[in-house]
Amino acid sequence: MVSKVVAHAPCSVLIAPREARMWTQGVLAPIDPQAPDTRVVALAATLARDCTLPLTIVAAAGNESAQARRQAEATLELAARAADSAAGVRAAVLL
């Protein structure tokens, strides 16, 4: 049943166990520097705004190279701008 709803939903769907509760400390959103997609960040920013919680965006550099770190930092900057644009949320970033 759940798979049918998810597969045919015209919007994003959050799936959680019955025992789950809404966030109480903050919202954490991952972003992949190799394939940055700010849709997840925008959705997380909206959730954070609606729940009046802080948003943290996290990315990991794939290896120890300076280029990988610069790419991850640039991706985080892009994601932080997306959060602000989508929901007016200022995000903390973690690398």
Coordinates of C-alpha atoms in Angstrom, one line a residue:
M1 CA 0.0 0.0 0.0
V2 CA 2.7 2.5 1.0
S3 CA 4.7 1.8 -2.1
K4 CA 1.7 2.6 -4.3
V5 CA 1.1 5.9 -2.5
V6 CA 4.8 6.9 -2.8
A7 CA 5.0 5.8 -6.5
H8 CA 2.0 7.7 -7.5
A9 CA 2.1 10.8 -5.3
P10 CA 2.2 14.1 -7.1
C11 CA 4.4 15.6 -4.4
S12 CA 7.1 14.7 -2.0
V13 CA 6.2 12.1 0.6
L14 CA 7.8 11.7 4.1
I15 CA 7.6 8.1 5.4
A16 CA 8.0 7.5 9.1
P17 CA 7.1 4.8 11.5
R18 CA 3.9 5.2 13.7
E19 CA 6.1 5.8 16.8
A20 CA 7.9 8.7 15.1
R21 CA 7.6 12.2 16.4
M22 CA 8.3 15.5 14.7
W23 CA 11.8 16.9 15.1
T24 CA 12.5 18.8 18.3
Q25 CA 16.1 19.9 18.0
G26 CA 16.7 20.7 14.4
V27 CA 16.6 19.5 10.8
L28 CA 19.6 18.0 9.1
A29 CA 19.9 18.0 5.3
P30 CA 22.6 16.2 3.4
I31 CA 23.9 17.3 0.0
D32 CA 26.3 15.5 -2.3
P33 CA 29.1 17.7 -3.7
Q34 CA 29.4 15.2 -6.6
A35 CA 25.8 15.6 -7.6
P36 CA 24.3 18.7 -5.9
D37 CA 20.5 18.8 -5.9
T38 CA 19.1 21.6 -3.8
R39 CA 15.5 20.2 -3.8
V40 CA 16.2 18.2 -0.6
V41 CA 17.7 21.3 1.0
A42 CA 14.7 23.5 0.0
L43 CA 12.3 20.9 1.4
A44 CA 14.3 20.7 4.6
A45 CA 14.4 24.5 4.9
T46 CA 10.6 24.6 4.6
L47 CA 10.2 22.0 7.3
A48 CA 12.7 23.8 9.5
R49 CA 10.8 27.1 9.0
D50 CA 7.4 25.6 9.6
C51 CA 8.6 23.8 12.8
T52 CA 10.7 26.8 13.9
L53 CA 13.8 24.7 14.1
P54 CA 17.4 25.3 13.0
L55 CA 18.6 23.9 9.7
T56 CA 22.0 22.3 9.3
I57 CA 23.3 21.3 5.8
V58 CA 26.0 18.7 5.7
A59 CA 28.4 17.6 2.9
A60 CA 31.4 15.4 2.9
A61 CA 34.5 15.8 0.8
G62 CA 35.2 12.5 -1.0
N63 CA 38.9 12.5 -0.2
E64 CA 41.5 14.7 1.4
S65 CA 42.3 16.7 -1.8
A66 CA 42.0 20.4 -1.7
Q67 CA 39.9 20.3 -4.9
A68 CA 37.4 18.0 -3.2
R69 CA 37.2 20.3 -0.2
R70 CA 36.7 23.4 -2.4
Q71 CA 33.9 21.6 -4.3
A72 CA 32.2 20.6 -1.1
E73 CA 32.5 24.1 0.3
A74 CA 31.0 25.6 -2.9
T75 CA 28.2 23.1 -2.8
L76 CA 27.4 24.1 0.8
E77 CA 27.3 27.7 -0.2
L78 CA 24.9 26.9 -3.0
A79 CA 22.7 24.9 -0.6
A80 CA 22.7 27.6 2.0
R81 CA 21.5 30.1 -0.6
A82 CA 18.8 27.7 -1.7
A83 CA 17.6 27.3 1.8
D84 CA 17.4 31.1 2.2
S85 CA 15.7 31.5 -1.2
A86 CA 13.2 28.6 -0.7
A87 CA 12.1 29.4 2.9
G88 CA 13.9 32.4 4.2
V89 CA 15.9 30.1 6.5
R90 CA 19.6 30.7 7.4
A91 CA 21.3 27.4 7.6
A92 CA 24.4 26.3 9.4
V93 CA 26.8 24.3 7.3
L94 CA 29.0 21.3 8.2
L95 CA 31.8 19.9 6.1

